[in-house]
mmCIF file of C-alpha atoms and ligand atoms in Angstrom:
data_model
loop_
_atom_site.group_PDB
_atom_site.id
_atom_site.type_symbol
_atom_site.label_atom_id
_atom_site.label_comp_id
_atom_site.label_asym_id
_atom_site.label_seq_id
_atom_site.Cartn_x
_atom_site.Cartn_y
_atom_site.Cartn_z
ATOM 1 C CA UNK G 1175 -4.452 16.698 8.886
ATOM 2 C CA UNK G 1176 -5.513 13.761 6.762
ATOM 3 C CA UNK G 1177 -5.750 10.501 8.714
ATOM 4 C CA UNK G 1178 -2.785 8.237 8.116
ATOM 5 C CA UNK G 1179 -2.613 4.540 8.908
ATOM 6 C CA UNK G 1180 0.547 2.603 9.709
ATOM 7 C CA UNK G 1181 1.502 -1.001 10.546
ATOM 8 C CA UNK G 1182 -0.145 -1.112 13.980
ATOM 9 C CA UNK G 1183 -3.479 0.232 12.653
ATOM 10 C CA UNK G 1184 -4.114 -2.793 10.413
ATOM 11 C CA UNK G 1185 -5.358 -6.251 11.361
ATOM 12 C CA UNK G 1186 -3.275 -8.583 9.150
ATOM 13 C CA UNK G 1187 -5.624 -11.496 9.924
ATOM 14 C CA UNK G 1188 -8.572 -10.019 8.018
ATOM 15 C CA UNK G 1189 -6.947 -10.632 4.640
ATOM 16 C CA UNK G 1190 -5.296 -13.947 5.573
ATOM 17 C CA UNK G 1191 -8.773 -15.261 6.464
ATOM 18 C CA UNK G 1192 -9.945 -14.538 2.904
ATOM 19 C CA UNK G 1193 -9.184 -16.009 -0.538
ATOM 20 C CA UNK G 1194 -7.644 -13.468 -2.894
ATOM 21 C CA UNK G 1195 -7.611 -13.531 -6.705
ATOM 22 C CA UNK G 1196 -5.217 -11.139 -8.422
ATOM 23 C CA UNK G 1197 -6.310 -10.644 -12.040
ATOM 24 C CA UNK G 1198 -3.342 -9.790 -14.256
ATOM 25 C CA UNK G 1199 0.370 -10.234 -13.672
ATOM 26 C CA UNK G 1200 1.772 -6.985 -15.003
ATOM 27 C CA UNK G 1201 3.437 -4.106 -13.194
ATOM 28 C CA UNK G 1202 1.039 -4.026 -10.209
ATOM 29 C CA UNK G 1203 -0.233 -7.618 -10.458
ATOM 30 C CA UNK G 1204 3.130 -9.308 -9.947
ATOM 31 C CA UNK G 1205 3.904 -7.048 -6.970
ATOM 32 C CA UNK G 1206 0.533 -7.530 -5.234
ATOM 33 C CA UNK G 1207 0.466 -11.299 -5.782
ATOM 34 C CA UNK G 1208 4.039 -11.889 -4.591
ATOM 35 C CA UNK G 1209 3.809 -9.521 -1.608
ATOM 36 C CA UNK G 1210 0.505 -11.067 -0.482
ATOM 37 C CA UNK G 1211 1.930 -14.573 -0.799
ATOM 38 C CA UNK G 1212 4.998 -13.592 1.242
ATOM 39 C CA UNK G 1213 2.618 -12.097 3.842
ATOM 40 C CA UNK G 1214 0.918 -15.470 4.217
ATOM 41 C CA UNK G 1215 -2.206 -14.664 2.178
ATOM 42 C CA UNK G 1216 -4.025 -17.381 0.200
ATOM 43 C CA UNK G 1217 -3.661 -15.947 -3.302
ATOM 44 C CA UNK G 1218 -4.130 -17.120 -6.880
ATOM 45 C CA UNK G 1219 -3.305 -15.260 -10.078
ATOM 46 C CA UNK G 1220 -5.989 -15.160 -12.779
ATOM 47 C CA UNK G 1221 -4.560 -15.194 -16.295
ATOM 48 C CA UNK G 1222 -5.970 -16.137 -19.674
ATOM 49 C CA UNK G 1223 -4.857 -19.407 -21.266
ATOM 50 C CA UNK G 1224 -1.829 -18.675 -23.409
ATOM 51 C CA UNK G 1225 -0.989 -15.417 -21.634
ATOM 52 C CA UNK G 1226 2.748 -14.790 -21.883
ATOM 53 C CA UNK G 1227 2.672 -14.032 -18.138
ATOM 54 C CA UNK G 1228 1.565 -17.531 -17.011
ATOM 55 C CA UNK G 1229 5.139 -18.758 -17.065
ATOM 56 C CA UNK G 1230 6.465 -15.823 -15.030
ATOM 57 C CA UNK G 1231 3.751 -16.223 -12.396
ATOM 58 C CA UNK G 1232 4.212 -19.965 -11.964
ATOM 59 C CA UNK G 1233 8.018 -19.662 -12.006
ATOM 60 C CA UNK G 1234 7.594 -17.202 -9.116
ATOM 61 C CA UNK G 1235 5.830 -19.968 -7.174
ATOM 62 C CA UNK G 1236 2.296 -18.634 -7.571
ATOM 63 C CA UNK G 1237 -0.817 -20.638 -8.318
ATOM 64 C CA UNK G 1238 -2.225 -19.621 -11.716
ATOM 65 C CA UNK G 1239 -5.733 -20.374 -12.980
ATOM 66 C CA UNK G 1240 -7.959 -18.851 -15.654
ATOM 67 C CA UNK G 1241 -9.593 -15.566 -14.589
ATOM 68 C CA UNK G 1242 -13.156 -16.928 -14.282
ATOM 69 C CA UNK G 1243 -12.030 -19.797 -12.035
ATOM 70 C CA UNK G 1244 -10.012 -17.343 -9.946
ATOM 71 C CA UNK G 1245 -13.017 -15.042 -9.420
ATOM 72 C CA UNK G 1246 -15.383 -17.925 -8.604
ATOM 73 C CA UNK G 1247 -12.911 -19.354 -6.038
ATOM 74 C CA UNK G 1248 -11.962 -16.055 -4.378
ATOM 75 C CA UNK G 1249 -13.924 -13.760 -2.094
ATOM 76 C CA UNK G 1250 -11.543 -10.833 -2.661
ATOM 77 C CA UNK G 1251 -10.871 -9.986 -6.313
ATOM 78 C CA UNK G 1252 -8.138 -7.457 -7.123
ATOM 79 C CA UNK G 1253 -8.525 -6.141 -10.681
ATOM 80 C CA UNK G 1254 -5.037 -5.483 -12.081
ATOM 81 C CA UNK G 1255 -5.654 -5.764 -15.800
ATOM 82 C CA UNK G 1256 -5.194 -2.502 -17.744
ATOM 83 C CA UNK G 1257 -7.848 0.146 -17.025
ATOM 84 C CA UNK G 1258 -9.061 0.193 -20.618
ATOM 85 C CA UNK G 1259 -9.855 -3.562 -20.650
ATOM 86 C CA UNK G 1260 -11.451 -3.660 -17.181
ATOM 87 C CA UNK G 1261 -15.037 -3.010 -18.360
ATOM 88 C CA UNK G 1262 -14.905 -5.987 -20.730
ATOM 89 C CA UNK G 1263 -13.203 -8.279 -18.194
ATOM 90 C CA UNK G 1264 -15.809 -7.209 -15.630
ATOM 91 C CA UNK G 1265 -18.783 -7.969 -17.894
ATOM 92 C CA UNK G 1266 -17.482 -11.261 -19.284
ATOM 93 C CA UNK G 1267 -15.551 -12.757 -16.373
ATOM 94 C CA UNK G 1268 -16.044 -11.023 -13.048
ATOM 95 C CA UNK G 1269 -19.758 -10.204 -12.830
ATOM 96 C CA UNK G 1270 -21.021 -13.731 -13.672
ATOM 97 C CA UNK G 1271 -18.754 -15.186 -10.952
ATOM 98 C CA UNK G 1272 -19.349 -12.713 -8.098
ATOM 99 C CA UNK G 1273 -21.145 -13.838 -4.936
ATOM 100 C CA UNK G 1274 -22.860 -11.586 -2.373
ATOM 101 C CA UNK G 1275 -20.356 -10.422 0.254
ATOM 102 C CA UNK G 1276 -17.378 -10.659 -2.114
ATOM 103 C CA UNK G 1277 -15.018 -7.719 -2.272
ATOM 104 C CA UNK G 1278 -13.956 -6.156 -5.550
ATOM 105 C CA UNK G 1279 -10.625 -4.339 -5.265
ATOM 106 C CA UNK G 1280 -8.967 -1.856 -7.619
ATOM 107 C CA UNK G 1281 -5.585 -0.112 -7.648
ATOM 108 C CA UNK G 1282 -6.934 2.938 -9.491
ATOM 109 C CA UNK G 1283 -10.399 4.478 -9.450
ATOM 110 C CA UNK G 1284 -10.742 4.962 -13.222
ATOM 111 C CA UNK G 1285 -13.371 2.291 -14.061
ATOM 112 C CA UNK G 1286 -15.605 2.990 -11.051
ATOM 113 C CA UNK G 1287 -15.279 6.766 -10.947
ATOM 114 C CA UNK G 1288 -16.081 7.262 -14.633
ATOM 115 C CA UNK G 1289 -18.921 4.708 -14.497
ATOM 116 C CA UNK G 1290 -17.410 2.088 -16.831
ATOM 117 C CA UNK G 1291 -18.095 -0.556 -14.125
ATOM 118 C CA UNK G 1292 -21.108 -0.594 -11.749
ATOM 119 C CA UNK G 1293 -20.904 -3.518 -9.305
ATOM 120 C CA UNK G 1294 -24.074 -4.876 -7.655
ATOM 121 C CA UNK G 1295 -24.960 -3.393 -4.230
ATOM 122 C CA UNK G 1296 -24.134 -6.544 -2.213
ATOM 123 C CA UNK G 1297 -20.395 -6.346 -3.043
ATOM 124 C CA UNK G 1298 -17.698 -4.384 -1.181
ATOM 125 C CA UNK G 1299 -15.831 -2.072 -3.577
ATOM 126 C CA UNK G 1300 -12.451 -0.924 -2.308
ATOM 127 C CA UNK G 1301 -9.351 0.719 -3.722
ATOM 128 C CA UNK G 1302 -5.823 -0.024 -2.522
ATOM 129 C CA UNK G 1303 -3.575 2.076 -4.734
ATOM 130 C CA UNK G 1304 0.174 2.140 -4.155
ATOM 131 C CA UNK G 1305 1.583 5.547 -5.109
ATOM 132 C CA UNK G 1306 4.428 4.066 -7.127
ATOM 133 C CA UNK G 1307 5.216 1.728 -10.016
ATOM 134 C CA UNK G 1308 4.663 -1.989 -9.417
ATOM 135 C CA UNK G 1309 8.333 -2.830 -9.681
ATOM 136 C CA UNK G 1310 8.992 -0.568 -6.689
ATOM 137 C CA UNK G 1311 6.039 -2.023 -4.765
ATOM 138 C CA UNK G 1312 7.754 -5.409 -4.999
ATOM 139 C CA UNK G 1313 11.331 -4.221 -4.462
ATOM 140 C CA UNK G 1314 10.520 -2.104 -1.395
ATOM 141 C CA UNK G 1315 8.495 -4.920 0.176
ATOM 142 C CA UNK G 1316 11.455 -7.292 -0.212
ATOM 143 C CA UNK G 1317 13.806 -4.658 1.241
ATOM 144 C CA UNK G 1318 11.533 -4.180 4.254
ATOM 145 C CA UNK G 1319 10.082 -0.780 3.339
ATOM 146 C CA UNK G 1320 6.857 0.014 1.513
ATOM 147 C CA UNK G 1321 5.307 2.358 -1.032
ATOM 148 C CA UNK G 1322 2.804 4.892 0.432
ATOM 149 C CA UNK G 1323 -0.684 3.743 -0.498
ATOM 150 C CA UNK G 1324 -4.161 5.214 -0.927
ATOM 151 C CA UNK G 1325 -7.212 3.456 0.516
ATOM 152 C CA UNK G 1326 -10.798 4.231 -0.499
ATOM 153 C CA UNK G 1327 -14.156 2.573 -0.016
ATOM 154 C CA UNK G 1328 -16.691 3.093 -2.795
ATOM 155 C CA UNK G 1329 -19.252 0.613 -1.476
ATOM 156 C CA UNK G 1330 -19.423 -0.999 1.976
ATOM 157 C CA UNK G 1331 -21.876 -3.887 1.693
ATOM 158 C CA UNK G 1332 -20.513 -5.967 4.575
ATOM 159 C CA UNK G 1333 -19.611 -3.217 7.026
ATOM 160 C CA UNK G 1334 -16.014 -4.461 6.940
ATOM 161 C CA UNK G 1335 -14.789 -2.946 3.685
ATOM 162 C CA UNK G 1336 -12.460 -0.375 5.245
ATOM 163 C CA UNK G 1337 -10.600 -2.675 7.716
ATOM 164 C CA UNK G 1338 -10.373 -5.326 4.971
ATOM 165 C CA UNK G 1339 -8.790 -2.786 2.617
ATOM 166 C CA UNK G 1340 -6.340 -1.715 5.309
ATOM 167 C CA UNK G 1341 -5.443 -5.354 5.945
ATOM 168 C CA UNK G 1342 -4.797 -5.850 2.214
ATOM 169 C CA UNK G 1343 -2.626 -2.709 2.201
ATOM 170 C CA UNK G 1344 -0.687 -4.238 5.107
ATOM 171 C CA UNK G 1345 -0.228 -7.436 3.091
ATOM 172 C CA UNK G 1346 1.418 -5.619 0.181
ATOM 173 C CA UNK G 1347 3.628 -3.465 2.458
ATOM 174 C CA UNK G 1348 1.672 -0.224 2.079
ATOM 175 C CA UNK G 1349 1.223 0.409 5.822
ATOM 176 C CA UNK G 1350 5.034 0.544 6.164
ATOM 177 C CA UNK G 1351 5.111 3.663 3.983
ATOM 178 C CA UNK G 1352 1.799 5.012 5.286
ATOM 179 C CA UNK G 1353 -1.789 4.655 4.078
ATOM 180 C CA UNK G 1354 -3.957 7.705 3.364
ATOM 181 C CA UNK G 1355 -7.715 7.301 3.273
ATOM 182 C CA UNK G 1356 -9.327 9.046 0.317
ATOM 183 C CA UNK G 1357 -12.170 8.627 -2.184
ATOM 184 C CA UNK G 1358 -12.328 7.016 -5.628
ATOM 185 C CA UNK G 1359 -13.087 10.463 -7.071
ATOM 186 C CA UNK G 1360 -10.092 12.233 -5.533
ATOM 187 C CA UNK G 1361 -7.680 9.373 -6.271
ATOM 188 C CA UNK G 1362 -8.708 9.103 -9.907
ATOM 189 C CA UNK G 1363 -8.550 12.819 -10.618
ATOM 190 C CA UNK G 1364 -5.297 13.537 -8.785
ATOM 191 C CA UNK G 1365 -3.614 10.418 -10.187
ATOM 192 C CA UNK G 1366 -4.455 11.309 -13.793
ATOM 193 C CA UNK G 1367 -3.448 14.935 -13.213
ATOM 194 C CA UNK G 1368 -0.097 13.951 -11.696
ATOM 195 C CA UNK G 1369 0.848 11.578 -14.485
ATOM 196 C CA UNK G 1370 -0.216 14.003 -17.210
ATOM 197 C CA UNK G 1371 1.296 17.268 -16.043
ATOM 198 C CA UNK G 1372 4.422 16.293 -14.145
ATOM 199 C CA UNK G 1373 5.325 12.667 -13.427
ATOM 200 C CA UNK G 1374 5.104 11.431 -17.007
ATOM 201 C CA UNK G 1375 3.835 14.006 -19.517
ATOM 202 C CA UNK G 1376 5.441 17.136 -18.098
ATOM 203 C CA UNK G 1377 8.787 15.551 -17.297
ATOM 204 C CA UNK G 1378 9.045 13.613 -20.577
ATOM 205 C CA UNK G 1379 8.332 16.758 -22.574
ATOM 206 C CA UNK G 1380 10.804 18.836 -20.550
ATOM 207 C CA UNK G 1381 13.588 16.261 -21.004
ATOM 208 C CA UNK G 1382 13.033 16.031 -24.762
ATOM 209 C CA UNK G 1383 12.876 19.809 -25.274
ATOM 210 C CA UNK G 1384 16.027 20.394 -23.189
ATOM 211 C CA UNK G 1385 17.927 17.609 -24.993
ATOM 212 C CA UNK G 1386 16.914 19.006 -28.381
ATOM 213 C CA UNK G 1387 17.921 22.548 -27.367
ATOM 214 C CA UNK G 1388 21.432 21.465 -26.378
ATOM 215 C CA UNK G 1389 22.081 19.154 -29.344
ATOM 216 C CA UNK G 1390 20.645 21.650 -31.875
ATOM 217 C CA UNK G 1391 23.153 24.158 -30.458
ATOM 218 C CA UNK G 1392 25.941 21.689 -31.300
ATOM 219 C CA UNK G 1393 26.700 20.135 -27.915
ATOM 220 C CA UNK G 1394 27.499 16.421 -27.771
ATOM 221 C CA UNK G 1395 24.402 14.232 -27.361
ATOM 222 C CA UNK G 1396 26.171 12.217 -24.643
ATOM 223 C CA UNK G 1397 26.723 15.371 -22.596
ATOM 224 C CA UNK G 1398 23.148 16.465 -23.196
ATOM 225 C CA UNK G 1399 21.871 13.074 -22.045
ATOM 226 C CA UNK G 1400 23.797 13.193 -18.766
ATOM 227 C CA UNK G 1401 22.718 16.761 -18.162
ATOM 228 C CA UNK G 1402 18.989 16.523 -18.815
ATOM 229 C CA UNK G 1403 18.065 12.898 -18.088
ATOM 230 C CA UNK G 1404 20.624 11.027 -16.004
ATOM 231 C CA UNK G 1405 21.142 13.861 -13.540
ATOM 232 C CA UNK G 1406 17.398 14.407 -13.188
ATOM 233 C CA UNK G 1407 17.224 11.361 -10.926
ATOM 234 C CA UNK G 1408 19.965 12.683 -8.670
ATOM 235 C CA UNK G 1409 18.115 15.982 -8.228
ATOM 236 C CA UNK G 1410 14.742 14.317 -7.730
ATOM 237 C CA UNK G 1411 16.282 12.001 -5.121
ATOM 238 C CA UNK G 1412 17.319 15.079 -3.118
ATOM 239 C CA UNK G 1413 13.787 16.502 -3.350
ATOM 240 C CA UNK G 1414 12.421 13.121 -2.274
ATOM 241 C CA UNK G 1415 14.683 13.088 0.782
ATOM 242 C CA UNK G 1416 14.194 16.643 1.987
ATOM 243 C CA UNK G 1417 11.961 18.664 -0.294
ATOM 244 C CA UNK G 1418 12.895 21.606 -2.504
ATOM 245 C CA UNK G 1419 14.721 23.310 0.375
ATOM 246 C CA UNK G 1420 17.131 20.385 0.835
ATOM 247 C CA UNK G 1421 17.725 20.067 -2.895
ATOM 248 C CA UNK G 1422 18.526 23.796 -3.133
ATOM 249 C CA UNK G 1423 20.771 23.526 -0.088
ATOM 250 C CA UNK G 1424 22.690 20.716 -1.734
ATOM 251 C CA UNK G 1425 23.301 22.364 -5.133
ATOM 252 C CA UNK G 1426 25.771 25.233 -5.622
ATOM 253 C CA UNK G 1427 24.717 28.841 -5.005
ATOM 254 C CA UNK G 1428 25.152 29.411 -8.736
ATOM 255 C CA UNK G 1429 22.740 26.587 -9.522
ATOM 256 C CA UNK G 1430 20.308 27.840 -6.894
ATOM 257 C CA UNK G 1431 20.331 31.394 -8.306
ATOM 258 C CA UNK G 1432 19.724 29.999 -11.803
ATOM 259 C CA UNK G 1433 16.917 27.843 -10.398
ATOM 260 C CA UNK G 1434 14.966 30.658 -8.754
ATOM 261 C CA UNK G 1435 15.393 33.160 -11.590
ATOM 262 C CA UNK G 1436 15.016 30.860 -14.641
ATOM 263 C CA UNK G 1437 12.595 28.176 -13.422
ATOM 264 C CA UNK G 1438 9.591 30.530 -13.498
ATOM 265 C CA UNK G 1439 10.476 31.420 -17.130
ATOM 266 C CA UNK G 1440 10.134 27.741 -18.107
ATOM 267 C CA UNK G 1441 6.943 27.028 -16.194
ATOM 268 C CA UNK G 1442 4.967 30.244 -16.654
ATOM 269 C CA UNK G 1443 1.469 31.429 -15.785
ATOM 270 C CA UNK G 1444 0.541 30.125 -19.231
ATOM 271 C CA UNK G 1445 1.778 26.646 -18.221
ATOM 272 C CA UNK G 1446 -0.293 26.803 -15.067
ATOM 273 C CA UNK G 1447 -3.361 27.889 -17.039
ATOM 274 C CA UNK G 1448 -2.866 24.839 -19.271
ATOM 275 C CA UNK G 1449 -2.582 22.639 -16.153
ATOM 276 C CA UNK G 1450 -5.973 23.933 -15.022
ATOM 277 C CA UNK G 1451 -7.412 23.143 -18.442
ATOM 278 C CA UNK G 1452 -6.028 19.601 -18.266
ATOM 279 C CA UNK G 1453 -7.511 19.165 -14.785
ATOM 280 C CA UNK G 1454 -10.870 20.329 -16.174
ATOM 281 C CA UNK G 1455 -10.714 17.703 -18.950
ATOM 282 C CA UNK G 1456 -10.040 15.038 -16.312
ATOM 283 C CA UNK G 1457 -12.863 16.192 -14.009
ATOM 284 C CA UNK G 1458 -15.441 16.398 -16.804
ATOM 285 C CA UNK G 1459 -14.643 12.864 -17.994
ATOM 286 C CA UNK G 1460 -13.463 14.199 -21.375
ATOM 287 C CA UNK G 1461 -10.024 12.616 -21.012
ATOM 288 C CA UNK G 1462 -11.489 9.234 -19.960
ATOM 289 C CA UNK G 1463 -13.883 9.169 -22.930
ATOM 290 C CA UNK G 1464 -11.087 10.203 -25.322
ATOM 291 C CA UNK G 1465 -8.769 7.439 -24.027
ATOM 292 C CA UNK G 1466 -11.442 4.707 -24.174
ATOM 293 C CA UNK G 1467 -12.297 5.758 -27.759
ATOM 294 C CA UNK G 1468 -8.594 5.759 -28.717
ATOM 295 C CA UNK G 1469 -8.216 2.231 -27.311
ATOM 296 C CA UNK G 1470 -11.384 0.972 -29.012
ATOM 297 C CA UNK G 1471 -9.978 2.359 -32.261
ATOM 298 C CA UNK G 1472 -6.729 0.333 -31.949
ATOM 299 C CA UNK G 1473 -4.736 3.007 -30.047
ATOM 300 C CA UNK G 1474 -3.132 4.614 -33.149
ATOM 301 C CA UNK G 1475 -1.824 7.703 -31.329
ATOM 302 C CA UNK G 1476 -0.289 5.635 -28.565
ATOM 303 C CA UNK G 1477 1.378 3.248 -31.019
ATOM 304 C CA UNK G 1478 2.759 6.078 -33.154
ATOM 305 C CA UNK G 1479 4.167 7.794 -30.055
ATOM 306 C CA UNK G 1480 5.855 4.566 -28.916
ATOM 307 C CA UNK G 1481 7.539 4.208 -32.304
ATOM 308 C CA UNK G 1482 8.589 7.854 -32.379
ATOM 309 C CA UNK G 1483 10.181 7.911 -28.926
ATOM 310 C CA UNK G 1484 12.170 4.736 -29.592
ATOM 311 C CA UNK G 1485 13.967 6.593 -32.391
ATOM 312 C CA UNK G 1486 14.418 9.928 -30.612
ATOM 313 C CA UNK G 1487 18.125 10.772 -30.171
ATOM 314 C CA UNK G 1488 17.687 11.108 -26.391
ATOM 315 C CA UNK G 1489 16.694 7.440 -26.430
ATOM 316 C CA UNK G 1490 19.257 6.106 -28.901
ATOM 317 C CA UNK G 1491 22.004 7.994 -27.056
ATOM 318 C CA UNK G 1492 20.702 6.904 -23.673
ATOM 319 C CA UNK G 1493 20.560 3.209 -24.624
ATOM 320 C CA UNK G 1494 24.250 3.216 -25.578
ATOM 321 C CA UNK G 1495 25.319 5.064 -22.449
ATOM 322 C CA UNK G 1496 23.279 2.926 -20.088
ATOM 323 C CA UNK G 1497 24.820 -0.217 -21.589
ATOM 324 C CA UNK G 1498 28.182 1.064 -20.292
ATOM 325 C CA UNK G 1499 26.933 1.797 -16.761
ATOM 326 C CA UNK G 1500 28.003 -1.204 -14.726
ATOM 327 C CA UNK G 1501 25.951 0.006 -11.737
ATOM 328 C CA UNK G 1502 22.616 -0.399 -13.447
ATOM 329 C CA UNK G 1503 20.914 -3.190 -15.337
ATOM 330 C CA UNK G 1504 19.565 -1.455 -18.446
ATOM 331 C CA UNK G 1505 15.812 -1.953 -18.838
ATOM 332 C CA UNK G 1506 13.942 -2.290 -22.108
ATOM 333 C CA UNK G 1507 10.222 -2.843 -22.646
ATOM 334 C CA UNK G 1508 11.012 -5.941 -24.730
ATOM 335 C CA UNK G 1509 12.712 -7.611 -21.719
ATOM 336 C CA UNK G 1510 9.520 -7.226 -19.688
ATOM 337 C CA UNK G 1511 6.790 -9.275 -21.356
HETATM 338 P P1 LIG W 976 -0.026 -3.904 -16.900
HETATM 339 O O1 LIG W 976 -0.345 -3.474 -18.276
HETATM 340 O O2 LIG W 976 1.364 -3.801 -16.412
HETATM 341 O O3 LIG W 976 -0.483 -5.425 -16.677
HETATM 342 C C1 LIG W 976 -1.730 -5.881 -17.028
HETATM 343 C C2 LIG W 976 -1.861 -7.379 -16.858
HETATM 344 O O4 LIG W 976 -3.170 -7.769 -17.299
HETATM 345 C C3 LIG W 976 -0.869 -8.209 -17.685
HETATM 346 O O5 LIG W 976 -0.511 -9.345 -16.931
HETATM 347 C C4 LIG W 976 -1.716 -8.635 -18.885
HETATM 348 O O6 LIG W 976 -1.265 -9.870 -19.419
HETATM 349 C C5 LIG W 976 -3.087 -8.806 -18.252
HETATM 350 N N1 LIG W 976 -4.189 -8.632 -19.212
HETATM 351 C C6 LIG W 976 -4.263 -7.744 -20.230
HETATM 352 N N2 LIG W 976 -5.457 -7.859 -20.863
HETATM 353 C C7 LIG W 976 -6.130 -8.838 -20.225
HETATM 354 C C8 LIG W 976 -7.409 -9.426 -20.406
HETATM 355 N N3 LIG W 976 -8.229 -9.016 -21.380
HETATM 356 N N4 LIG W 976 -7.783 -10.410 -19.543
HETATM 357 C C9 LIG W 976 -6.979 -10.831 -18.547
HETATM 358 N N5 LIG W 976 -5.750 -10.313 -18.337
HETATM 359 C C10 LIG W 976 -5.333 -9.327 -19.163
HETATM 360 O O7 LIG W 976 -1.036 -3.101 -15.936
HETATM 361 P P2 LIG W 976 -0.664 -2.200 -14.652
HETATM 362 O O8 LIG W 976 0.105 -1.005 -15.078
HETATM 363 O O9 LIG W 976 -0.139 -3.081 -13.579
HETATM 364 O O10 LIG W 976 -2.117 -1.660 -14.251
HETATM 365 C C11 LIG W 976 -3.058 -2.455 -13.538
HETATM 366 C C12 LIG W 976 -3.904 -1.524 -12.665
HETATM 367 O O11 LIG W 976 -3.076 -0.935 -11.664
HETATM 368 C C13 LIG W 976 -4.541 -0.369 -13.416
HETATM 369 O O12 LIG W 976 -5.795 -0.108 -12.838
HETATM 370 C C14 LIG W 976 -3.595 0.780 -13.143
HETATM 371 O O13 LIG W 976 -4.182 2.052 -13.245
HETATM 372 C C15 LIG W 976 -3.214 0.481 -11.716
HETATM 373 N N6 LIG W 976 -1.959 1.089 -11.272
HETATM 374 C C16 LIG W 976 -0.820 0.864 -11.978
HETATM 375 C C17 LIG W 976 0.384 1.380 -11.534
HETATM 376 C C18 LIG W 976 1.678 1.018 -12.222
HETATM 377 O O14 LIG W 976 2.687 1.092 -11.578
HETATM 378 N N7 LIG W 976 1.718 0.597 -13.463
HETATM 379 C C19 LIG W 976 0.424 2.179 -10.369
HETATM 380 C C20 LIG W 976 -0.768 2.365 -9.640
HETATM 381 C C21 LIG W 976 -1.949 1.812 -10.116
HETATM 382 MG MG1 LIG W 977 -0.458 6.806 -10.991
#
């Protein structure tokens, strides 16, 4: 069994004795900074002058300074700017302001594992990676629970890197959900694989194909939306609570028979072979190089895909239906600077 760490395994004082800079105030940044502050940690947020996020961070009661000042002041620096800009931020802002014995923290192993950043040997390099979106990391902390979190030490210059990382995980609520110790290599590769084949890529593609199949056959788009997107959450919630067995127990026998006989026709041995190919592209670094080149080139594929999905009927239908659902506050990217 993998070693798991919970509340009692962490020393909360290790991180409260340090000065923490959180660089970036996006999905993860806002959650880490606010959770640490509420846990009594001395934290500042590093943001560029004129960043649209300065206002949100100071309105939330956080101290905001420019990134270089934040790094120079802090002795723990959590890098929560997008992966693709981390190498530049590291070269221009972090490296010139690092002192021996500082700790450089990441929430994903991408930059270190693929060699885009190589910190000097006298710095602790640690990953504390919540296994969930930042908005949930904040919400669950406030509610008293916590998102399960991965901990990894890439470089232990001080001899204290691991307990310091665990203390940080405690500060953001991760030890409530459970902390698994892993490596930068395993975290990076499994994280990219998960988001590509199932959590994001696989599920998005399945939802779109199923919606198109129903509407092309003449069924109402509203019905198709409820069937293939809205209800997906209800089913996934059951799997989250009690695994596949509990979900199958909860659905009708008819649904269960359809599940076991038709599911393997949707995800076939060919699909699994493609998954293995995708994992190979991740392990070889091919995906990382492709993504960094795409970003350097102005991210044309990403931008085109964002425009295309906004106009897809599953999205236009969904926006209208969600506006009528009094039990949820509809979310749009434009509301979330
Ligand atoms: P994000 O895009 O939501 O936020 C990035 C933040 O960085 C924003 O505040 C932005 O204003 C700021 N920023 C952008 N460019 C900058 C620059 N050049 N200099 C300074 N600040 C800049 O990012 P995110 O999704 O929170 O990802 C941050 C890290 O967390 C990544 O390593 C990511 O892999 C990891 N992570 C994210 C999630 C998630 O839920 N999104 C989950 C686990 C791990
Ligand atoms: Mg992930």
